[in-house]
CSV table of C-alpha atoms in Angstrom, one decimal:
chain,number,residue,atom,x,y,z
A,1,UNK,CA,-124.5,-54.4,-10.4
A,2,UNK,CA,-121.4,-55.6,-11.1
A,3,UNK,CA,-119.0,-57.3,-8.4
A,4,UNK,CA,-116.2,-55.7,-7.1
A,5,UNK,CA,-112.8,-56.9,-8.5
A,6,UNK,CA,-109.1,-55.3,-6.0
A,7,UNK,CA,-105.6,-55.6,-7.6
A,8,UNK,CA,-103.6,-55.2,-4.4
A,9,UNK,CA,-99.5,-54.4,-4.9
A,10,UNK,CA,-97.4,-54.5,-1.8
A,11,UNK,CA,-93.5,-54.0,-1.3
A,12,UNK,CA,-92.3,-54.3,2.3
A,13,UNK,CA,-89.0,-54.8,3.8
A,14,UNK,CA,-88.0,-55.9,7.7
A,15,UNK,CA,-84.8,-55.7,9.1
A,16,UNK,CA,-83.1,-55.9,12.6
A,17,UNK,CA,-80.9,-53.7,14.1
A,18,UNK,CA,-78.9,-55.2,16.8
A,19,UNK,CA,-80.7,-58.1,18.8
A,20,UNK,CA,-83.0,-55.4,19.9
A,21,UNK,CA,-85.0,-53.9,17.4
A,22,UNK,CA,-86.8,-54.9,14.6
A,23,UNK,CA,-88.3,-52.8,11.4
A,24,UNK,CA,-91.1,-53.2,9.3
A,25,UNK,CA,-91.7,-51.1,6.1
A,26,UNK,CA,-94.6,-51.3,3.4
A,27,UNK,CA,-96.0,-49.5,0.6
A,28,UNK,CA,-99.0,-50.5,-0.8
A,29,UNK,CA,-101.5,-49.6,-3.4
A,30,UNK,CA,-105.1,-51.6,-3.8
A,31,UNK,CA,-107.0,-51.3,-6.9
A,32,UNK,CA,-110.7,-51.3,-6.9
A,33,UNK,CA,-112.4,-51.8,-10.0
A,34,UNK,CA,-116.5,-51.8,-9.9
A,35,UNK,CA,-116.5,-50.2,-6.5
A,36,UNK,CA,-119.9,-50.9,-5.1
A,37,UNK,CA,-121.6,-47.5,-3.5
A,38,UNK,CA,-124.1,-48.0,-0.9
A,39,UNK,CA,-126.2,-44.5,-2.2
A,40,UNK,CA,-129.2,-42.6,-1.3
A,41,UNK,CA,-131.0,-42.9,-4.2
A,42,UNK,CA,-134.1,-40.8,-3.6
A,43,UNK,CA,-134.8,-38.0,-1.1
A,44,UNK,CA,-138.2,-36.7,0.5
A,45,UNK,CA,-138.9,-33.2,-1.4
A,46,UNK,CA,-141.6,-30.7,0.3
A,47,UNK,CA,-144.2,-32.4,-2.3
A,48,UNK,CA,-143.2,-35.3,-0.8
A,49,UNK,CA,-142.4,-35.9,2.7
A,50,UNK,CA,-142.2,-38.6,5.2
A,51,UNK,CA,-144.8,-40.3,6.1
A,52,UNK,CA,-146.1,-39.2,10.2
A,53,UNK,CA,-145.3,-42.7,12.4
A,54,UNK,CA,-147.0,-42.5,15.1
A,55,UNK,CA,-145.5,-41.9,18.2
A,56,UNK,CA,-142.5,-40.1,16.5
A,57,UNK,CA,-142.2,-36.2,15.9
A,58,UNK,CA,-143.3,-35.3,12.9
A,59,UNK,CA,-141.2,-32.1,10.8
A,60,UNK,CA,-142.3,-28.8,13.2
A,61,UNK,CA,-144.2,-26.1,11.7
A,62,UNK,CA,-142.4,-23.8,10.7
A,63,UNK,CA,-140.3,-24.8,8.8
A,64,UNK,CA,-142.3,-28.3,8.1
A,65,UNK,CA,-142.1,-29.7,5.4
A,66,UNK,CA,-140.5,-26.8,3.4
A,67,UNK,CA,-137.2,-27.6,5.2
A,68,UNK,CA,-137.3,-30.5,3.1
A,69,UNK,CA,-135.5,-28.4,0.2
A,70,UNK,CA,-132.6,-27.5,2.5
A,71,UNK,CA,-132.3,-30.7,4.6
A,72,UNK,CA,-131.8,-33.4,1.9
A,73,UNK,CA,-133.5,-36.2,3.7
A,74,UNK,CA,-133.3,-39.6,2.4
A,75,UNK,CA,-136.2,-41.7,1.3
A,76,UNK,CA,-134.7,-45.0,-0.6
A,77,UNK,CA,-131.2,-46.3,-0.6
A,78,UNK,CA,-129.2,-48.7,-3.3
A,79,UNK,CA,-126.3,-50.0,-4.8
A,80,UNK,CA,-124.0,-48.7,-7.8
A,81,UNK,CA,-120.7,-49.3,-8.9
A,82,UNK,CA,-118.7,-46.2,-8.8
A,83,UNK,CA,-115.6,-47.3,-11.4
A,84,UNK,CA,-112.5,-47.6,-10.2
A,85,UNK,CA,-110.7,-46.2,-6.7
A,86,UNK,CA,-107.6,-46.3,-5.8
A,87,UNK,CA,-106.1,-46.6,-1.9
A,88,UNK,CA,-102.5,-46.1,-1.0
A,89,UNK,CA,-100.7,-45.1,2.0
A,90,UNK,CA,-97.4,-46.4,4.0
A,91,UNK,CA,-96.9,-48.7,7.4
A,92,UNK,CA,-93.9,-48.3,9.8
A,93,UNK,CA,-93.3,-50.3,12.9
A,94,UNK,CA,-90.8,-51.2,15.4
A,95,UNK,CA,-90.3,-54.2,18.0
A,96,UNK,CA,-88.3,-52.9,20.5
A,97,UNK,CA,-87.1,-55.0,23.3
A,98,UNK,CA,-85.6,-53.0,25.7
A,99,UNK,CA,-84.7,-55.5,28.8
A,100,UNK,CA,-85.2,-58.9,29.5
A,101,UNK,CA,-89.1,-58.9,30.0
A,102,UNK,CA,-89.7,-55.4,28.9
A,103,UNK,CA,-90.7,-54.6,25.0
A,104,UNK,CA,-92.3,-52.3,23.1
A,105,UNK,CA,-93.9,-52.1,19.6
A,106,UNK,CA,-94.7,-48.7,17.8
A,107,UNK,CA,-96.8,-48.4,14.5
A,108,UNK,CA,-97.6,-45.5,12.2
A,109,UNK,CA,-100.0,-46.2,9.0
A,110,UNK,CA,-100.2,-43.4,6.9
A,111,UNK,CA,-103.1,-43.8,3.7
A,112,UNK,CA,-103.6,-41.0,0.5
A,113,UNK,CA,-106.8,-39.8,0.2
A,114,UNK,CA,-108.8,-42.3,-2.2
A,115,UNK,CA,-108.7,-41.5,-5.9
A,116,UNK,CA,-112.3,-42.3,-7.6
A,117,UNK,CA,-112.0,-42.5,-11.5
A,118,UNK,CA,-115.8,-42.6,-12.4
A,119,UNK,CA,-118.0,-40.6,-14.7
A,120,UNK,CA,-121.1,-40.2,-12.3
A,121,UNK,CA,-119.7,-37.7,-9.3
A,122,UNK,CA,-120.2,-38.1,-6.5
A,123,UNK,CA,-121.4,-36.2,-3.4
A,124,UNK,CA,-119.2,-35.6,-0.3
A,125,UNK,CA,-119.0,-38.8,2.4
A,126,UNK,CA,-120.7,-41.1,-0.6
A,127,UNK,CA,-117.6,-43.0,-0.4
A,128,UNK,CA,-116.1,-44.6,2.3
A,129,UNK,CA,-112.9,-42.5,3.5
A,130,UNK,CA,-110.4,-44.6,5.6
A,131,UNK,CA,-108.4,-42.7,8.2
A,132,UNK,CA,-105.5,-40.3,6.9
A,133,UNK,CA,-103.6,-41.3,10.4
A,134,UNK,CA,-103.5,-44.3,12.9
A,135,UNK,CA,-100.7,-44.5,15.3
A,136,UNK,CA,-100.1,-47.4,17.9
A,137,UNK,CA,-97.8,-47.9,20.6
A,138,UNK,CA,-97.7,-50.1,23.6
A,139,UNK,CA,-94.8,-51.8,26.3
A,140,UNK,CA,-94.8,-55.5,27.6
A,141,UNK,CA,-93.8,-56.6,30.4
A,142,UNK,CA,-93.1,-60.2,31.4
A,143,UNK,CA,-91.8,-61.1,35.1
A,144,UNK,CA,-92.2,-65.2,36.2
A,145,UNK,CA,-95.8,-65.5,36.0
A,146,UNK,CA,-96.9,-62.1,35.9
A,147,UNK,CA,-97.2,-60.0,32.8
A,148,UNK,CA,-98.5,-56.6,31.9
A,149,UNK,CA,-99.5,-54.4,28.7
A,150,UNK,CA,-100.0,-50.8,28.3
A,151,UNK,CA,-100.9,-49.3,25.1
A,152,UNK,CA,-102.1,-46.3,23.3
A,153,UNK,CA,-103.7,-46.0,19.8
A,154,UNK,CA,-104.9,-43.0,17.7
A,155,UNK,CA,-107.0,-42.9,14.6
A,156,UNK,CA,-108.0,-39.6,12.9
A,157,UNK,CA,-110.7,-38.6,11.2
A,158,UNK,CA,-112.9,-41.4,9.0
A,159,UNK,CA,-116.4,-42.3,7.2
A,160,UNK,CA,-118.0,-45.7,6.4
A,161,UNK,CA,-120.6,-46.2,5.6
A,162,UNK,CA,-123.0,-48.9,7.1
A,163,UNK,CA,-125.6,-51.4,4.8
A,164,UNK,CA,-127.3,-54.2,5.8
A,165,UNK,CA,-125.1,-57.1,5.5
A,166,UNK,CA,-128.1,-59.8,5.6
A,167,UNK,CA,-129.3,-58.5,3.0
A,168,UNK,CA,-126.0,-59.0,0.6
A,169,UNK,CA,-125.8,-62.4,-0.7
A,170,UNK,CA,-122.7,-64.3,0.5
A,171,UNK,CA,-120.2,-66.8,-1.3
A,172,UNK,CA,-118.9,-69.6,0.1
């Protein structure tokens, strides 16, 4: 396994409009050569199904153990590198202030659908898939010593996928 290696490129610009609003822009593209893939590397096969634990269902009859070539279920999980992949997208956001003690902020992220250069395909939701979509907005409000927030977010649709992270040895 080799480690995973990002070339990140940003561009961003902020600008004020007024003494009231402020603008943030960014497009940015990260890099990721020698993605690692946390995989199912073997599945449970109607030969070969899983073990009975006690205490736990076992696979009802029918179908049993012959649903086991439909239902890919898995048996052992590892690591790969999967090439390269390549994550892009766009980030708005505005500070508002609209009175004195009342502002708001509003964000939009916006990220392409990652591009995986690799020889060994992949199946669908192998690869972690960030969130096409994420929107935030929120108001402040500040009077003497009493303050207040109200926000909103949105995220659409994403996969991660989860590993064990004691078990990945850490740098310091």
């Amino acid at each position: 396994l080799d480690e995973e290696t990002v070339d990140a490129y940003e561009i961003g610009y902020t600008g004020n409009f007024g003494d009231k609003v402020t603008m943030t822009l960014a497009l940015y593209q990260n890099v990721v050569q020698d993605n690692i893939d946390f995989y199912a590397s073997k599945f449970y096969t109607p030969a070969d199904p899983p073990p009975v634990i006690p205490g736990l269902p076992t696979i009802p009859v029918p179908p049993g153990p012959a649903a086991l070539a439909v239902v890919h279920l898995p048996k052992e999980f590892s690591y790969r590198n999967v090439g390269e992949v390549t994550y892009q997208g766009v980030e708005l956001g505005f500070n508002v202030r609209f009175t004195e003690g009342v502002s708001g902020q509003f964000s939009y992220t916006w990220q392409d659908e990652p591009d995986v250069k690799d020889d060994t395909p992949l199946q669908p939701l192998e690869l972690g898939r960030p969130s096409e979509h994420q929107f935030h907005a929120g108001v402040n409000v500040q009077k003497g010593r009493y303050s207040g927030a109200f926000s909103v977010s949105y995220t659409d649709d994403a996969f991660w996928q989860v590993m064990e992270l004691s078990k990945v040895p850490a740098i310091a």
